PDB file of C-alpha atoms in Angstrom:
ATOM      1  CA  MET A   1      92.140 172.109 125.553  1.00 49.00           C
ATOM      2  CA  THR A   2      94.666 170.245 127.719  1.00 64.00           C
ATOM      3  CA  ASP A   3      98.256 169.841 126.617  1.00 82.00           C
ATOM      4  CA  LEU A   4      99.671 166.545 125.433  1.00 92.00           C
ATOM      5  CA  HIS A   5     100.987 164.455 128.296  1.00 95.00           C
ATOM      6  CA  LEU A   6     103.290 161.437 128.549  1.00 97.00           C
ATOM      7  CA  THR A   7     103.499 158.880 131.342  1.00 97.00           C
ATOM      8  CA  THR A   8     106.817 157.054 131.038  1.00 97.00           C
ATOM      9  CA  TYR A   9     107.957 153.845 132.698  1.00 97.00           C
ATOM     10  CA  ASP A  10     111.458 153.319 131.386  1.00 95.00           C
ATOM     11  CA  ALA A  11     113.497 150.205 131.896  1.00 90.00           C
ATOM     12  CA  PRO A  12     116.610 150.619 134.080  1.00 89.00           C
ATOM     13  CA  GLY A  13     119.487 151.930 132.043  1.00 87.00           C
ATOM     14  CA  ARG A  14     118.845 152.719 128.403  1.00 86.00           C
ATOM     15  CA  PRO A  15     115.900 150.722 127.003  1.00 94.00           C
ATOM     16  CA  HIS A  16     116.545 148.986 123.703  1.00 94.00           C
ATOM     17  CA  ALA A  17     112.895 149.449 122.662  1.00 97.00           C
ATOM     18  CA  VAL A  18     109.703 151.216 123.735  1.00 98.00           C
ATOM     19  CA  VAL A  19     106.049 150.190 123.754  1.00 98.00           C
ATOM     20  CA  LEU A  20     103.884 153.264 123.133  1.00 98.00           C
ATOM     21  CA  VAL A  21     100.386 152.846 124.553  1.00 98.00           C
ATOM     22  CA  LEU A  22      97.540 154.666 122.759  1.00 98.00           C
ATOM     23  CA  HIS A  23      94.268 154.916 124.648  1.00 98.00           C
ATOM     24  CA  GLY A  24      90.703 154.840 123.410  1.00 98.00           C
ATOM     25  CA  GLY A  25      88.201 157.628 122.921  1.00 97.00           C
ATOM     26  CA  LYS A  26      85.038 158.507 121.031  1.00 96.00           C
ATOM     27  CA  PRO A  27      84.185 158.909 117.348  1.00 97.00           C
ATOM     28  CA  ARG A  28      83.463 162.618 117.918  1.00 97.00           C
ATOM     29  CA  SER A  29      84.249 164.767 120.924  1.00 96.00           C
ATOM     30  CA  ARG A  30      86.096 168.019 121.542  1.00 95.00           C
ATOM     31  CA  GLN A  31      86.230 167.343 125.276  1.00 94.00           C
ATOM     32  CA  SER A  32      89.710 167.655 126.738  1.00 95.00           C
ATOM     33  CA  VAL A  33      91.384 164.537 128.107  1.00 96.00           C
ATOM     34  CA  ASP A  34      92.560 164.850 131.694  1.00 93.00           C
ATOM     35  CA  GLY A  35      93.534 162.506 134.500  1.00 92.00           C
ATOM     36  CA  ARG A  36      89.890 161.601 135.147  1.00 93.00           C
ATOM     37  CA  SER A  37      89.331 160.191 131.652  1.00 95.00           C
ATOM     38  CA  ALA A  38      88.123 156.584 131.851  1.00 96.00           C
ATOM     39  CA  SER A  39      89.826 155.602 128.592  1.00 97.00           C
ATOM     40  CA  TRP A  40      93.149 157.091 129.650  1.00 97.00           C
ATOM     41  CA  ARG A  41      92.915 155.539 133.130  1.00 98.00           C
ATOM     42  CA  ARG A  42      92.207 152.119 131.598  1.00 98.00           C
ATOM     43  CA  ALA A  43      95.327 152.511 129.449  1.00 98.00           C
ATOM     44  CA  LEU A  44      97.320 153.616 132.507  1.00 98.00           C
ATOM     45  CA  TRP A  45      96.265 150.417 134.272  1.00 98.00           C
ATOM     46  CA  LEU A  46      97.410 148.454 131.230  1.00 98.00           C
ATOM     47  CA  GLN A  47     100.721 150.330 131.149  1.00 98.00           C
ATOM     48  CA  ARG A  48     101.423 149.685 134.828  1.00 98.00           C
ATOM     49  CA  SER A  49     100.425 146.024 134.549  1.00 98.00           C
ATOM     50  CA  ILE A  50     102.838 145.241 131.717  1.00 98.00           C
ATOM     51  CA  ALA A  51     105.743 147.448 132.824  1.00 98.00           C
ATOM     52  CA  ASP A  52     107.598 144.862 134.925  1.00 97.00           C
ATOM     53  CA  ARG A  53     107.599 142.246 132.162  1.00 98.00           C
ATOM     54  CA  ALA A  54     108.617 144.855 129.640  1.00 98.00           C
ATOM     55  CA  HIS A  55     111.482 146.015 131.865  1.00 97.00           C
ATOM     56  CA  GLU A  56     112.717 142.443 132.233  1.00 96.00           C
ATOM     57  CA  ALA A  57     113.167 142.495 128.458  1.00 96.00           C
ATOM     58  CA  GLY A  58     114.839 145.916 128.522  1.00 96.00           C
ATOM     59  CA  VAL A  59     111.776 147.645 127.079  1.00 97.00           C
ATOM     60  CA  GLY A  60     110.238 150.913 128.267  1.00 97.00           C
ATOM     61  CA  VAL A  61     106.487 151.582 128.279  1.00 98.00           C
ATOM     62  CA  TRP A  62     105.159 155.046 127.443  1.00 98.00           C
ATOM     63  CA  LEU A  63     101.564 156.277 127.414  1.00 98.00           C
ATOM     64  CA  VAL A  64     100.436 159.391 125.559  1.00 98.00           C
ATOM     65  CA  ARG A  65      97.354 161.319 126.671  1.00 98.00           C
ATOM     66  CA  TYR A  66      95.644 163.010 123.735  1.00 97.00           C
ATOM     67  CA  ARG A  67      94.483 166.602 123.748  1.00 96.00           C
ATOM     68  CA  GLN A  68      90.866 165.663 122.978  1.00 96.00           C
ATOM     69  CA  ARG A  69      88.725 162.550 123.388  1.00 96.00           C
ATOM     70  CA  GLY A  70      87.408 162.314 119.840  1.00 97.00           C
ATOM     71  CA  TRP A  71      88.775 160.804 116.660  1.00 98.00           C
ATOM     72  CA  ASN A  72      87.164 163.737 114.846  1.00 97.00           C
ATOM     73  CA  GLY A  73      88.396 162.645 111.438  1.00 97.00           C
ATOM     74  CA  GLY A  74      91.760 161.505 112.724  1.00 96.00           C
ATOM     75  CA  ALA A  75      94.182 164.321 111.891  1.00 97.00           C
ATOM     76  CA  ASP A  76      94.622 165.648 115.433  1.00 97.00           C
ATOM     77  CA  ARG A  77      94.933 162.245 117.080  1.00 98.00           C
ATOM     78  CA  VAL A  78      97.464 161.186 114.449  1.00 98.00           C
ATOM     79  CA  ALA A  79      99.415 164.359 115.192  1.00 98.00           C
ATOM     80  CA  ASP A  80      99.306 163.540 118.925  1.00 98.00           C
ATOM     81  CA  ALA A  81     100.784 160.086 118.297  1.00 98.00           C
ATOM     82  CA  ARG A  82     103.469 161.404 115.950  1.00 98.00           C
ATOM     83  CA  TRP A  83     104.415 163.953 118.623  1.00 98.00           C
ATOM     84  CA  ALA A  84     104.897 161.085 121.109  1.00 98.00           C
ATOM     85  CA  LEU A  85     107.054 159.165 118.629  1.00 98.00           C
ATOM     86  CA  ASP A  86     109.224 162.244 118.182  1.00 98.00           C
ATOM     87  CA  ARG A  87     109.603 162.537 121.972  1.00 98.00           C
ATOM     88  CA  ILE A  88     110.756 158.909 122.178  1.00 98.00           C
ATOM     89  CA  ARG A  89     113.479 159.644 119.613  1.00 97.00           C
ATOM     90  CA  GLU A  90     114.525 162.778 121.470  1.00 97.00           C
ATOM     91  CA  VAL A  91     114.973 160.844 124.705  1.00 96.00           C
ATOM     92  CA  HIS A  92     116.160 157.409 123.555  1.00 96.00           C
ATOM     93  CA  GLY A  93     117.324 157.846 119.983  1.00 96.00           C
ATOM     94  CA  ASP A  94     116.163 155.619 117.167  1.00 95.00           C
ATOM     95  CA  VAL A  95     115.006 152.649 119.257  1.00 97.00           C
ATOM     96  CA  PRO A  96     112.363 150.268 117.890  1.00 97.00           C
ATOM     97  CA  VAL A  97     108.793 151.096 118.910  1.00 98.00           C
ATOM     98  CA  VAL A  98     105.695 148.915 119.188  1.00 98.00           C
ATOM     99  CA  LEU A  99     102.355 150.711 119.116  1.00 99.00           C
ATOM    100  CA  LEU A 100      99.894 149.182 121.611  1.00 99.00           C
ATOM    101  CA  GLY A 101      96.411 150.592 121.080  1.00 98.00           C
ATOM    102  CA  HIS A 102      93.037 149.909 122.659  1.00 98.00           C
ATOM    103  CA  SER A 103      89.875 150.686 120.684  1.00 98.00           C
ATOM    104  CA  MET A 104      90.385 154.096 119.027  1.00 98.00           C
ATOM    105  CA  GLY A 105      94.028 153.872 120.045  1.00 98.00           C
ATOM    106  CA  ALA A 106      94.435 150.922 117.693  1.00 98.00           C
ATOM    107  CA  ARG A 107      92.972 153.074 114.921  1.00 98.00           C
ATOM    108  CA  VAL A 108      95.461 155.826 115.670  1.00 98.00           C
ATOM    109  CA  ALA A 109      98.221 153.201 115.650  1.00 99.00           C
ATOM    110  CA  VAL A 110      97.633 151.946 112.116  1.00 98.00           C
ATOM    111  CA  HIS A 111      97.582 155.525 110.822  1.00 98.00           C
ATOM    112  CA  VAL A 112     101.061 156.243 112.217  1.00 98.00           C
ATOM    113  CA  ALA A 113     102.605 152.795 111.744  1.00 98.00           C
ATOM    114  CA  ASP A 114     104.598 154.140 108.795  1.00 98.00           C
ATOM    115  CA  ASP A 115     106.836 156.039 111.212  1.00 98.00           C
ATOM    116  CA  PRO A 116     110.419 154.781 110.715  1.00 97.00           C
ATOM    117  CA  SER A 117     110.775 153.774 114.380  1.00 98.00           C
ATOM    118  CA  VAL A 118     107.671 151.588 114.414  1.00 98.00           C
ATOM    119  CA  ARG A 119     108.158 147.830 114.102  1.00 98.00           C
ATOM    120  CA  GLY A 120     104.557 146.789 114.540  1.00 98.00           C
ATOM    121  CA  VAL A 121     101.108 147.306 116.011  1.00 98.00           C
ATOM    122  CA  VAL A 122      99.164 145.484 118.709  1.00 99.00           C
ATOM    123  CA  GLY A 123      95.443 146.264 118.622  1.00 99.00           C
ATOM    124  CA  LEU A 124      93.193 145.338 121.558  1.00 98.00           C
ATOM    125  CA  ALA A 125      89.441 145.440 120.822  1.00 98.00           C
ATOM    126  CA  PRO A 126      90.401 147.683 117.907  1.00 98.00           C
ATOM    127  CA  TRP A 127      88.191 150.151 116.093  1.00 98.00           C
ATOM    128  CA  TRP A 128      89.122 149.476 112.472  1.00 98.00           C
ATOM    129  CA  SER A 129      87.131 149.863 109.287  1.00 97.00           C
ATOM    130  CA  ALA A 130      87.491 149.593 105.529  1.00 97.00           C
ATOM    131  CA  GLN A 131      88.589 153.246 105.499  1.00 96.00           C
ATOM    132  CA  ASP A 132      91.696 152.613 107.600  1.00 98.00           C
ATOM    133  CA  PRO A 133      95.007 152.095 105.793  1.00 98.00           C
ATOM    134  CA  VAL A 134      96.972 148.873 105.634  1.00 98.00           C
ATOM    135  CA  GLU A 135      99.847 150.192 103.510  1.00 98.00           C
ATOM    136  CA  THR A 136     101.325 151.766 106.654  1.00 98.00           C
ATOM    137  CA  LEU A 137     101.971 148.210 107.893  1.00 98.00           C
ATOM    138  CA  ALA A 138     104.322 147.273 105.068  1.00 98.00           C
ATOM    139  CA  GLY A 139     107.332 145.551 106.597  1.00 97.00           C
ATOM    140  CA  ARG A 140     105.703 145.555 110.035  1.00 98.00           C
ATOM    141  CA  VAL A 141     103.934 143.018 112.253  1.00 98.00           C
ATOM    142  CA  LEU A 142     100.273 143.284 113.235  1.00 98.00           C
ATOM    143  CA  HIS A 143      98.734 141.451 116.184  1.00 98.00           C
ATOM    144  CA  ALA A 144      95.080 141.959 117.084  1.00 98.00           C
ATOM    145  CA  ALA A 145      92.906 140.597 119.892  1.00 98.00           C
ATOM    146  CA  HIS A 146      89.130 140.954 120.013  1.00 98.00           C
ATOM    147  CA  GLY A 147      86.287 139.498 122.049  1.00 98.00           C
ATOM    148  CA  ARG A 148      83.072 138.301 120.440  1.00 97.00           C
ATOM    149  CA  ARG A 149      80.858 140.016 123.035  1.00 97.00           C
ATOM    150  CA  ASP A 150      82.196 143.441 122.123  1.00 98.00           C
ATOM    151  CA  ARG A 151      79.250 145.780 121.500  1.00 97.00           C
ATOM    152  CA  ILE A 152      81.365 148.901 120.921  1.00 97.00           C
ATOM    153  CA  THR A 153      83.711 147.792 118.140  1.00 98.00           C
ATOM    154  CA  SER A 154      83.303 144.944 115.681  1.00 98.00           C
ATOM    155  CA  PHE A 155      85.031 141.566 115.765  1.00 98.00           C
ATOM    156  CA  ARG A 156      83.944 141.118 112.130  1.00 98.00           C
ATOM    157  CA  GLU A 157      85.518 144.420 111.047  1.00 98.00           C
ATOM    158  CA  THR A 158      88.722 143.499 112.849  1.00 98.00           C
ATOM    159  CA  THR A 159      88.778 140.191 110.983  1.00 98.00           C
ATOM    160  CA  ARG A 160      88.363 142.006 107.672  1.00 98.00           C
ATOM    161  CA  TYR A 161      91.095 144.499 108.493  1.00 98.00           C
ATOM    162  CA  VAL A 162      93.565 141.770 109.466  1.00 98.00           C
ATOM    163  CA  GLU A 163      92.770 139.920 106.246  1.00 98.00           C
ATOM    164  CA  ARG A 164      93.563 143.061 104.239  1.00 98.00           C
ATOM    165  CA  ALA A 165      96.761 143.619 106.200  1.00 98.00           C
ATOM    166  CA  THR A 166      98.127 140.157 105.392  1.00 98.00           C
ATOM    167  CA  ALA A 167      98.813 141.365 101.851  1.00 97.00           C
ATOM    168  CA  VAL A 168     101.358 143.955 103.008  1.00 98.00           C
ATOM    169  CA  ALA A 169     102.471 143.202 106.580  1.00 98.00           C
ATOM    170  CA  ASP A 170     105.309 140.831 107.392  1.00 97.00           C
ATOM    171  CA  ALA A 171     102.805 139.040 109.630  1.00 98.00           C
ATOM    172  CA  ALA A 172      99.202 139.716 110.646  1.00 98.00           C
ATOM    173  CA  ASP A 173      96.966 137.704 112.945  1.00 98.00           C
ATOM    174  CA  LEU A 174      93.875 137.935 115.125  1.00 98.00           C
ATOM    175  CA  ARG A 175      93.485 136.323 118.531  1.00 98.00           C
ATOM    176  CA  ASP A 176      89.880 135.413 119.340  1.00 98.00           C
ATOM    177  CA  MET A 177      89.273 136.408 122.975  1.00 98.00           C
ATOM    178  CA  GLY A 178      86.025 134.468 123.108  1.00 98.00           C
ATOM    179  CA  ARG A 179      83.142 135.764 125.208  1.00 97.00           C
ATOM    180  CA  LEU A 180      84.853 138.965 126.331  1.00 98.00           C
ATOM    181  CA  GLY A 181      83.701 142.532 125.840  1.00 98.00           C
ATOM    182  CA  HIS A 182      85.222 145.843 124.915  1.00 98.00           C
ATOM    183  CA  TYR A 183      86.605 147.511 128.009  1.00 97.00           C
ATOM    184  CA  MET A 184      88.998 144.718 129.076  1.00 98.00           C
ATOM    185  CA  LEU A 185      87.591 144.690 132.611  1.00 97.00           C
ATOM    186  CA  THR A 186      86.540 141.055 132.659  1.00 97.00           C
ATOM    187  CA  ALA A 187      89.629 138.832 132.455  1.00 98.00           C
ATOM    188  CA  SER A 188      91.859 141.908 132.639  1.00 98.00           C
ATOM    189  CA  ALA A 189      94.951 139.833 133.439  1.00 98.00           C
ATOM    190  CA  ARG A 190      94.390 137.830 130.264  1.00 98.00           C
ATOM    191  CA  TRP A 191      94.179 141.020 128.194  1.00 98.00           C
ATOM    192  CA  HIS A 192      97.365 142.309 129.807  1.00 98.00           C
ATOM    193  CA  ASP A 193      99.173 139.035 129.105  1.00 98.00           C
ATOM    194  CA  VAL A 194      98.139 139.183 125.450  1.00 98.00           C
ATOM    195  CA  ALA A 195      99.277 142.812 125.266  1.00 98.00           C
ATOM    196  CA  ILE A 196     102.821 142.313 126.537  1.00 98.00           C
ATOM    197  CA  GLU A 197     103.337 138.931 124.881  1.00 98.00           C
ATOM    198  CA  SER A 198     102.237 140.354 121.536  1.00 98.00           C
ATOM    199  CA  ALA A 199     104.404 143.470 121.904  1.00 98.00           C
ATOM    200  CA  LEU A 200     107.492 141.439 122.760  1.00 98.00           C
ATOM    201  CA  ASP A 201     106.762 139.084 119.870  1.00 98.00           C
ATOM    202  CA  VAL A 202     106.783 142.051 117.491  1.00 98.00           C
ATOM    203  CA  LEU A 203     110.224 143.009 118.753  1.00 97.00           C
ATOM    204  CA  ASP A 204     111.502 139.443 118.497  1.00 95.00           C
ATOM    205  CA  ARG A 205     110.240 139.062 114.931  1.00 91.00           C
ATOM    206  CA  THR A 206     111.713 142.359 113.761  1.00 87.00           C
ATOM    207  CA  ARG A 207     115.037 142.289 115.604  1.00 83.00           C
ATOM    208  CA  LEU A 208     117.936 143.051 113.304  1.00 58.00           C
ATOM    209  CA  PRO A 209     120.536 140.288 113.083  1.00 55.00           C
ATOM    210  CA  ASP A 210     123.624 140.767 115.233  1.00 51.00           C
ATOM    211  CA  LEU A 211     126.629 141.999 113.345  1.00 36.00           C
ATOM    212  CA  PRO A 212     129.649 139.675 113.323  1.00 42.00           C
TER     213      PRO A 212
END
């Protein structure tokens, strides 16, 4: 099994927030994740593509690489994400964090959204189901984006999850990406725009008022 790994693109100076990118995977697999992993490399491309716009806003972008590819019931992937959140606090203190997850990464995100640093979740082509929690989103913002030609995860299930989340989240919405598929290869620039715009919107919506 490979060790957990972080790729960090920090804004110059001390960032006032961090976007934590969570990559996709498989429902079940004990295969180690290394630098050749397609899901991790797709998330690395996303991270690099949004870094400049994030830095302009004073926001760092971190990417965690899981120990194994599979969800495998969730406990280990949740532990991987919580480890990354702890590392952010160690380095930058208690800055606000937005979880940006693709596919299985979006599933991981909603399971750890109750972390005190997390302000919201952005899910791209998310893998959500009726078994995934929404109570972790209390007081947070949820943005989702899904294409209708996705044959890996379900636009309908995403719609149902967002509907459930509206009862507890400060805001929850779904962006219909039209005739796009799962891997964010077609119209990649559009996916990247949605990712960074949604992440920055979470931070804007949850910014604490300035003290007098």
